[in-house]
Coordinates of C-alpha atoms in Angstrom, one line a residue:
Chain A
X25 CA 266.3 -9.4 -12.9
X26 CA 264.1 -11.4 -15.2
X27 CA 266.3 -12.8 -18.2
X28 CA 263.5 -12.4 -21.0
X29 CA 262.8 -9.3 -23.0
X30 CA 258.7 -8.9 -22.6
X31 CA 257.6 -7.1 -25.3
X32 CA 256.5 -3.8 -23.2
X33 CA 254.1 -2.9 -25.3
X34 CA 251.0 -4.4 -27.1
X35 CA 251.8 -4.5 -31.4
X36 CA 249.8 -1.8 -32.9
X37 CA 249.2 -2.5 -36.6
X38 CA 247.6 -0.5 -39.1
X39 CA 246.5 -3.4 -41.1
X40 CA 242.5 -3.7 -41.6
X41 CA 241.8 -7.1 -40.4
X42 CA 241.4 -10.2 -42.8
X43 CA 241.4 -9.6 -46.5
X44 CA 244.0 -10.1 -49.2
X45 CA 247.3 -7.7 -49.2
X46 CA 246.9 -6.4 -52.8
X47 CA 249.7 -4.1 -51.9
X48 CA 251.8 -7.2 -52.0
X49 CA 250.0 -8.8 -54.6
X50 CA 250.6 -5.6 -56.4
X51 CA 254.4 -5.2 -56.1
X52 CA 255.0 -9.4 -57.1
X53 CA 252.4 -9.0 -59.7
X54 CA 254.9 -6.1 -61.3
X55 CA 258.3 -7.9 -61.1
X56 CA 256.5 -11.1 -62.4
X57 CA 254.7 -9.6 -65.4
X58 CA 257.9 -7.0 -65.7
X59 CA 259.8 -10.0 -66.5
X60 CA 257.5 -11.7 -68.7
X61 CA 256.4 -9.1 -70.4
X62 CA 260.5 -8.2 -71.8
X63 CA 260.2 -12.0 -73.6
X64 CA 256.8 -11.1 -75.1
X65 CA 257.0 -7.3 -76.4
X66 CA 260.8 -8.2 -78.0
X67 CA 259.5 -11.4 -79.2
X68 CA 256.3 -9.5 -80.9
X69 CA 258.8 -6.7 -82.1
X70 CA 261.6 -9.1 -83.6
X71 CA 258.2 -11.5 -85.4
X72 CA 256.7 -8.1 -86.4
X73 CA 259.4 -6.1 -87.5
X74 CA 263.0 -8.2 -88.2
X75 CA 262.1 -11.7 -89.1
X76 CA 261.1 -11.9 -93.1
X77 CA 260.5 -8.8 -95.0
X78 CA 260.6 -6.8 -91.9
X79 CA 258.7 -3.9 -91.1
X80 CA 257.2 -3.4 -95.1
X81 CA 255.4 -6.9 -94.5
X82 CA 252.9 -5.7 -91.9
X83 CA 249.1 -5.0 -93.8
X84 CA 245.9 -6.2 -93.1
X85 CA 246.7 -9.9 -94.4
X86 CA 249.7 -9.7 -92.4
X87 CA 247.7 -9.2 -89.3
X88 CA 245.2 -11.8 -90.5
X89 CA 248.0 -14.7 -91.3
X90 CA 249.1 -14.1 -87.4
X91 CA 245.8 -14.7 -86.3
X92 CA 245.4 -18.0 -87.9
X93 CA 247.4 -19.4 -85.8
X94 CA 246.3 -20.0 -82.0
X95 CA 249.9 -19.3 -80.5
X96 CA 249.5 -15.6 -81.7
X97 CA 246.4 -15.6 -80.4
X98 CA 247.1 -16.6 -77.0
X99 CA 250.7 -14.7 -77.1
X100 CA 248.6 -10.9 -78.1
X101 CA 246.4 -11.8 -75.3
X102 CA 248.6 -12.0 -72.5
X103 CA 250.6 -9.1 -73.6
X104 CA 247.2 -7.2 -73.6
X105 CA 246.4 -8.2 -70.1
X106 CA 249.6 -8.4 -68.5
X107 CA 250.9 -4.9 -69.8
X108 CA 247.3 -3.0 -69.8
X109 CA 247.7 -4.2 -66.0
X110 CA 251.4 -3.4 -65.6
X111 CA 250.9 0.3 -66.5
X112 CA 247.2 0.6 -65.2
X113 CA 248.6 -0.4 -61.8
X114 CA 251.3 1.7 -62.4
X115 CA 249.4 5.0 -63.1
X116 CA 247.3 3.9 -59.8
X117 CA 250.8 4.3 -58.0
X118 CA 251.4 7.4 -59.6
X119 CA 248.1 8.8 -58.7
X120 CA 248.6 7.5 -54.7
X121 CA 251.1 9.4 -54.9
X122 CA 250.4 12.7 -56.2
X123 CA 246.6 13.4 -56.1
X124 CA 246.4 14.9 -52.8
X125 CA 242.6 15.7 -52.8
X126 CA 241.1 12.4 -51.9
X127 CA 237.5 13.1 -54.1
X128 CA 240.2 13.7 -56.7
X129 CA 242.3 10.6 -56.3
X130 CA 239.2 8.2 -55.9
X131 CA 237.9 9.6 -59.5
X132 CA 241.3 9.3 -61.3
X133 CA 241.5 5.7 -59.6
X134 CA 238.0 5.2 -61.2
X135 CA 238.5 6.4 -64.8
X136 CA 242.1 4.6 -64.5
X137 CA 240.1 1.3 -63.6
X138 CA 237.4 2.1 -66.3
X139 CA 239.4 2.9 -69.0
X140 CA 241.3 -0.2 -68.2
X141 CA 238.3 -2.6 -68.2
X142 CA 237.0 -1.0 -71.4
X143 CA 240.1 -1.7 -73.5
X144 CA 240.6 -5.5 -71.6
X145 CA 237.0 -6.4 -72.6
X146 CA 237.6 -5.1 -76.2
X147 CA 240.9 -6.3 -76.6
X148 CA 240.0 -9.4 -75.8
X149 CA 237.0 -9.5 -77.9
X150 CA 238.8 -8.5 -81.4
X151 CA 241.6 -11.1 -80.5
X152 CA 239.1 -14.0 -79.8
X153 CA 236.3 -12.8 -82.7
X154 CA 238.7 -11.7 -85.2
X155 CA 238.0 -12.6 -88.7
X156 CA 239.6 -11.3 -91.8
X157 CA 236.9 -12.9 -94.2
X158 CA 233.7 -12.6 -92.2
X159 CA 231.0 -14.6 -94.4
X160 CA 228.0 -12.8 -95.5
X161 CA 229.8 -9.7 -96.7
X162 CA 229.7 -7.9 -99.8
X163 CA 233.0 -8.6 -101.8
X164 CA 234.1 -5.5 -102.5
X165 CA 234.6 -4.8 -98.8
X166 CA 237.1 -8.1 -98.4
X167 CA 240.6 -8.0 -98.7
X168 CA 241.5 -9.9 -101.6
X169 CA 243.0 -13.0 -100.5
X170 CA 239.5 -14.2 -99.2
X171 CA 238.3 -15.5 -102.5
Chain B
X10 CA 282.3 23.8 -24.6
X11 CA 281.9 24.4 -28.4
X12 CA 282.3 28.3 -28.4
X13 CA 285.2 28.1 -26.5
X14 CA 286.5 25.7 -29.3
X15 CA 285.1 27.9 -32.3
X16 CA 286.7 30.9 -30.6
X17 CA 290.1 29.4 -30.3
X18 CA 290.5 27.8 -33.7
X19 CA 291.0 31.0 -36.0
X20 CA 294.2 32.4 -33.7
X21 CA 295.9 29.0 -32.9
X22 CA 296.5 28.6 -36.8
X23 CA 298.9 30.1 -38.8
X24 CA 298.5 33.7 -39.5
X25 CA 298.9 32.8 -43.6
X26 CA 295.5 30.5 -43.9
X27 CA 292.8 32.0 -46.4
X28 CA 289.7 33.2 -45.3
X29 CA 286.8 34.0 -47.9
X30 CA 283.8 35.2 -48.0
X31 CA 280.4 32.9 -48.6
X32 CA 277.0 33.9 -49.0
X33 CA 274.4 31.7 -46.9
X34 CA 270.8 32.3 -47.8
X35 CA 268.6 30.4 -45.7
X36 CA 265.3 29.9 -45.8
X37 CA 263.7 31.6 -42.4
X38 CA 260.3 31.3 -41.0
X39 CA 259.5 32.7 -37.4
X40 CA 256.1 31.3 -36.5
X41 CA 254.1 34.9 -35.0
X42 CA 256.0 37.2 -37.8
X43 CA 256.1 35.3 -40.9
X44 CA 252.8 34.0 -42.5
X45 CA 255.0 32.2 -45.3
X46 CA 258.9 31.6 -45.2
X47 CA 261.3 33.4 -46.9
X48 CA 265.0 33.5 -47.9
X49 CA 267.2 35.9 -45.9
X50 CA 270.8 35.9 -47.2
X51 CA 274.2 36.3 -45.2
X52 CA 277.7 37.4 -45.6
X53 CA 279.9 35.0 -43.6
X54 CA 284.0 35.1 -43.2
X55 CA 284.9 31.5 -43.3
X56 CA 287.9 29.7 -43.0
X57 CA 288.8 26.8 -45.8
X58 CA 288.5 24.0 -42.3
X59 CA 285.2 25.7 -41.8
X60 CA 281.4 23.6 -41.9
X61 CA 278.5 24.8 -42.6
X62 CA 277.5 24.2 -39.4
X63 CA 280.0 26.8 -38.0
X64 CA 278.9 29.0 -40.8
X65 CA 275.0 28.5 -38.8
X66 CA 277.4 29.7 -35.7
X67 CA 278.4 32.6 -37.0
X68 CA 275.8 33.9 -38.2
X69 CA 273.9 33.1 -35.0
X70 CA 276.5 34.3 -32.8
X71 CA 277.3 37.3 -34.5
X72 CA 274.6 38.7 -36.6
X73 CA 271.3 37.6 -35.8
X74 CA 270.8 35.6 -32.7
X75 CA 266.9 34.7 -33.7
X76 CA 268.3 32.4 -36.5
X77 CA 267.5 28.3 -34.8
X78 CA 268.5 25.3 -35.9
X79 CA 269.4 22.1 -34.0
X80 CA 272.9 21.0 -32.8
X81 CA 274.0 18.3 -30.1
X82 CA 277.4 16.8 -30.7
X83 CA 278.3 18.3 -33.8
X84 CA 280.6 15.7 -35.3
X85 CA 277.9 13.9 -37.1
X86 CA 277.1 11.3 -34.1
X87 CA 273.7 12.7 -32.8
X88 CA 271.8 13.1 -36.2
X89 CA 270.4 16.6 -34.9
X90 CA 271.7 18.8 -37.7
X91 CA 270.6 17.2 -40.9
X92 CA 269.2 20.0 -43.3
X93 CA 268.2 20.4 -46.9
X94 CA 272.3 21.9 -48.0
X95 CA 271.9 23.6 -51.9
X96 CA 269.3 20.7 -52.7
X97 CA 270.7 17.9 -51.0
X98 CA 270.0 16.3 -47.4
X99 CA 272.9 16.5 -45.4
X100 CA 274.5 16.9 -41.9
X101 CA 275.8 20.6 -41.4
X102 CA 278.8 19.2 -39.5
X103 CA 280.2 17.1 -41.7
X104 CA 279.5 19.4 -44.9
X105 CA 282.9 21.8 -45.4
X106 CA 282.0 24.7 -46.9
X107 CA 285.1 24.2 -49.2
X108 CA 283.4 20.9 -50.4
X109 CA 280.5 23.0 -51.7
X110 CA 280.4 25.3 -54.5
X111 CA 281.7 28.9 -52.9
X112 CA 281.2 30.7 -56.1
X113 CA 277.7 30.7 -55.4
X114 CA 275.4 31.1 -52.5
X115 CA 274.9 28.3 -50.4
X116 CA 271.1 27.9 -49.8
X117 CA 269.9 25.9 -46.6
X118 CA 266.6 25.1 -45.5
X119 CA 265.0 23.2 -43.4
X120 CA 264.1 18.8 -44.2
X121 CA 261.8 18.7 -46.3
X122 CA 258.2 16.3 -45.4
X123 CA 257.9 17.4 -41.7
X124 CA 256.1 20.2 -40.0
X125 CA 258.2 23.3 -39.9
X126 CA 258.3 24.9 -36.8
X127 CA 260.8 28.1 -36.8
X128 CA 263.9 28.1 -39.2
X129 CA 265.7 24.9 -40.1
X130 CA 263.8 23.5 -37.1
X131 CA 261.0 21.0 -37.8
X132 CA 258.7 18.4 -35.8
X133 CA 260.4 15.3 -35.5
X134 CA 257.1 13.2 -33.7
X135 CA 255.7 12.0 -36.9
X136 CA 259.2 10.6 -37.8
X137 CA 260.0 9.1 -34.2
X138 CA 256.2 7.8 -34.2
X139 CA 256.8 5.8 -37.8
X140 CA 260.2 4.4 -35.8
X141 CA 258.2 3.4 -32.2
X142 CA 255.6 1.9 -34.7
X143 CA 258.8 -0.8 -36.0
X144 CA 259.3 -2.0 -32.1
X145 CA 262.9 -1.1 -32.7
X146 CA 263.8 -3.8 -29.7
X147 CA 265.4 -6.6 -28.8
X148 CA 262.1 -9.0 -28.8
X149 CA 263.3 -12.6 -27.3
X150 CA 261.3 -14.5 -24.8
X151 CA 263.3 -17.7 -24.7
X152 CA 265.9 -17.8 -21.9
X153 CA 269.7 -18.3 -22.3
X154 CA 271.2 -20.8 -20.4
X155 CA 272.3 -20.1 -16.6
X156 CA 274.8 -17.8 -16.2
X157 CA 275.1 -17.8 -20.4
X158 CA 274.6 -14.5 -22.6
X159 CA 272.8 -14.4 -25.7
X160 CA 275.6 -15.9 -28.1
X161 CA 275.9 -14.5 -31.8
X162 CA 278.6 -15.3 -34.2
X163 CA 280.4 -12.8 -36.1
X164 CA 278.7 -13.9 -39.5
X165 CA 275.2 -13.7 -37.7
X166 CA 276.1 -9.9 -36.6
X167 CA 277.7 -9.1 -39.7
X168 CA 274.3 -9.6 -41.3
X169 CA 272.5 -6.4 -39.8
X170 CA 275.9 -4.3 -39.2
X171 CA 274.8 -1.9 -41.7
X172 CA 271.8 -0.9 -40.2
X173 CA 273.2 -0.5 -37.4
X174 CA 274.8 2.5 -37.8
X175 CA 271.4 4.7 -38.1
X176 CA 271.5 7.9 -36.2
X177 CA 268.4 8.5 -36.6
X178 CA 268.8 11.9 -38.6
X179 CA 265.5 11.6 -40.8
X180 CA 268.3 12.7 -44.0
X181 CA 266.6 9.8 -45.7
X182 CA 263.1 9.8 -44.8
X183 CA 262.6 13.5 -45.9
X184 CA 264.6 13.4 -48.9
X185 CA 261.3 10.2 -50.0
X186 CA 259.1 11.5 -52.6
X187 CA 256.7 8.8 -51.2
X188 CA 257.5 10.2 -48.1
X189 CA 256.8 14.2 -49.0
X190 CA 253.4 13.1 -50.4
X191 CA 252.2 10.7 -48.3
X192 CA 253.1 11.4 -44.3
X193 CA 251.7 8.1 -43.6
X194 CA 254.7 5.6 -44.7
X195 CA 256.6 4.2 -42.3
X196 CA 259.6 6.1 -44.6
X197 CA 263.3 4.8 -45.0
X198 CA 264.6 5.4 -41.4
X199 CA 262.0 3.1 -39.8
X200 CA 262.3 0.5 -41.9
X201 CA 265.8 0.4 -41.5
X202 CA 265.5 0.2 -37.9
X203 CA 263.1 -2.8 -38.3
X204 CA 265.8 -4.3 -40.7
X205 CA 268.5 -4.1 -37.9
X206 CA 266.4 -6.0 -35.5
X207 CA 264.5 -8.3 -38.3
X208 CA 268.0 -9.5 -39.3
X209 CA 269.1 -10.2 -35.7
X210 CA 269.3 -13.9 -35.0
X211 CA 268.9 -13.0 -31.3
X212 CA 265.3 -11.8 -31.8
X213 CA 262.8 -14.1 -32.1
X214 CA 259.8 -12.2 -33.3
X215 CA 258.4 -11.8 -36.7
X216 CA 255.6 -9.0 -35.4
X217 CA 258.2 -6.3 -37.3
X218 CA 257.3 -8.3 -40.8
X219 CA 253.5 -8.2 -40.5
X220 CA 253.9 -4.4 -38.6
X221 CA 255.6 -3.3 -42.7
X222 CA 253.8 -5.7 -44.6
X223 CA 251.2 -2.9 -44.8
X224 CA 249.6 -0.1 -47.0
X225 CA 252.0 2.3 -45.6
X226 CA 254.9 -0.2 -45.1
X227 CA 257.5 -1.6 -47.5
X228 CA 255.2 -1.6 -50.4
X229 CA 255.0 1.8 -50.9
X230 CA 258.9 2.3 -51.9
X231 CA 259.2 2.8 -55.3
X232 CA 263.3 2.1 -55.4
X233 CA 264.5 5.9 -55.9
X234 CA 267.8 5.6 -53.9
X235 CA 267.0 8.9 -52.6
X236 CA 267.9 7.6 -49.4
X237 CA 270.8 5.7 -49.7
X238 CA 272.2 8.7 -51.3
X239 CA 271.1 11.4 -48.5
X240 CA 272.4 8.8 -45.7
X241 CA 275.5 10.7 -43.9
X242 CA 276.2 7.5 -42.3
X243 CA 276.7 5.5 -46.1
X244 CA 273.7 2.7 -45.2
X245 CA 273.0 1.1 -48.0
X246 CA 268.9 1.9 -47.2
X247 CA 267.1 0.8 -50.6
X248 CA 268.9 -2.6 -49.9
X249 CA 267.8 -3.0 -46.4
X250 CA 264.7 -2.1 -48.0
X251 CA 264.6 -4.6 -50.5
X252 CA 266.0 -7.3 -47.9
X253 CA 262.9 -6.3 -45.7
X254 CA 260.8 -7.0 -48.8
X255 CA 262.3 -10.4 -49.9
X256 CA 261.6 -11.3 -45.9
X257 CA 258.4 -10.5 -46.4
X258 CA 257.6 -12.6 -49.0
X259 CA 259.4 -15.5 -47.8
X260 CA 257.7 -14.7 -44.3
X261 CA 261.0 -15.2 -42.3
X262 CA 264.3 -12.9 -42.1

């Protein structure tokens, strides 16, 4: 009697060969983003909403004083992309899950994906561009603390 | 033999004990009679020592022999009679009927997430293919010494003794929402098979790792406890789960 264990059987995966596991990629990316993204959203609430006047501070030139500064630049921007992707990959669960028809699910996974893209590309745009006194416009349309 | 037993137990007991009356309405489908299944309700006399499985006796025994179901042991060893009990997976022998609420009907159907085939009866294949698919074996090609066994210290066993105790019931695996929607995932019970063998310092292959590291494999739990809580055997199957994950990632049990 031979004292090894063969394996009796060749492994059978179901794995496509090669590639990245984005199912992997997937689940790490939504503990690690989960956990980020609990610092930035209270940290934006307590700034926006506690800290000074509170919530009756918040106008236009509120807006425009935070985006003076770089670090509330770069602080919206990642809490744009890391929690458009957090519930964008979520819904693509959801939809994995529950649309049976598979035409179906591949055109809910598209307009997820679209829908996504459009609001990253703008998001990013009006964080990066914004300017609360654009030159060239006609004073009346400025907020007053431009002159 | 059981009916012996079942036949014996009413007159060897005292003559005061309570019997009441429950009403069972299970869910019936005879494949060649019914197109969809329905609910067909009984009247059963049932003693307060009484399971639901005996109440499955009864009425088979008694009042309509076409009602089928599965039984082996029934004291909750073989994992044959696990069943969807008002709402909730559970083994029919190890459910008293006095645990439940007798006020009302007692509805049983069949698991949900696997082909019905008559009754409470379903196909098991799918869910024995997901558990093959795990290589739920000792894998080890090194040899012991001479004359030596494979040596394991208690801590080492201790590690996997949870998952261990699997009957292999499929309570968990069809009480999965990821499971009911998608037949594809490897589904609780086969990953906790792969967990008790993963975790075994005597194996010596990491092909179980790659094997759930897949579309269908560990990934696809969303963290429900559905299973843990429909496990007759008290495994602790979201943690084995999450342990199988954490493997993963670290690429080594």
């Amino acid at each position: 009697m031979s004292l090894t264990i063969e394996n009796p059987r060749a492994p059978r995966t179901r794995r496509s060969p090669g590639g990245v596991n984005w199912e992997k990629w997937g689940w790490v990316y939504m503990r690690v983003s989960g956990v980020i993204l609990v610092v930035l959203i209270f940290g934006h609430l307590f700034v926006n909403l506690i800290v000074g006047e509170g919530v009756k501070a918040i106008d236009f030139a509120f807006v425009g004083g935070k985006y003076a500064n770089p670090f509330w630049r770069i602080w919206d921007f990642a809490m744009l992309w890391l929690a458009l992707i957090h519930g964008a990959n979520g819904m693509r669960h959801l939809v994995n899950d529950y649309a049976a028809n598979e035409k179906l699910r591949k055109l809910l996974l598209l307009a997820l994906g679209g829908s996504t893209a459009v609001l990253l590309v703008l998001g990013s745009l009006v964080i990066f561009t914004f300017d609360p006194c654009p030159a060239n416009s006609p004073a009346d349309l400025l907020p007053s603390f431009c002159s | 033999m059981s009916t012996a037993i079942a036949d014996r137990a009413p007159a060897s007991g005292p003559e005061s004990i309570q019997t009441f009356t429950v009403t069972v309405i299970i869910r019936r489908f005879l494949p060649g009679i019914d197109l969809e299944p329905r609910w067909e309700d009984f009247d059963v006399e049932m003693l307060p020592t009484d399971r639901v499985l005996d109440a499955l006796h009864k009425i088979k025994w008694e009042q309509d022999g076409s009602l089928t179901f599965r039984r082996s042991c029934a004291h909750g060893i073989c994992g044959s009679d696990a069943m969807r009990i008002n709402g909730r997976n559970r083994l029919a022998c190890k459910t008293l009927i006095k645990d439940l609420d007798i006020s009302k009907p007692i509805y049983i159907e069949a698991i949900k997430g696997l082909p019905l085939e008559k009754d409470l009866v379903v196909d098991m294949e799918p869910f024995f293919d997901s558990f093959r698919e795990v290589q739920p074996f000792l894998i080890a090609n090194s040899k012991p010494k001479e004359g030596k066994e494979r040596v394991q210290s208690p801590e080492d066993r201790a590690r996997f003794d949870d998952t261990t105790k699997c009957i292999l019931c499929a309570a968990c695996t069809s009480s999965c929402p990821i499971f009911w929607t998608d037949g594809q995932y490897f589904g609780p019970a086969a990953i906790v098979n792969a967990h008790r063998f993963i975790f075994d310092s005597r194996d010596e292959s990491n092909v179980r790792l790659d094997i759930l590291d897949d579309k269908e494999g560990v990934w696809r739990c969303r963290t429900t406890f559905n299973c843990t809580e429909a496990c007759p055997r008290g495994i602790q199957v979201t943690q084995a789960i999450a342990e199988v994950k954490q493997a993963i990632l670290r690429g080594k049990p």
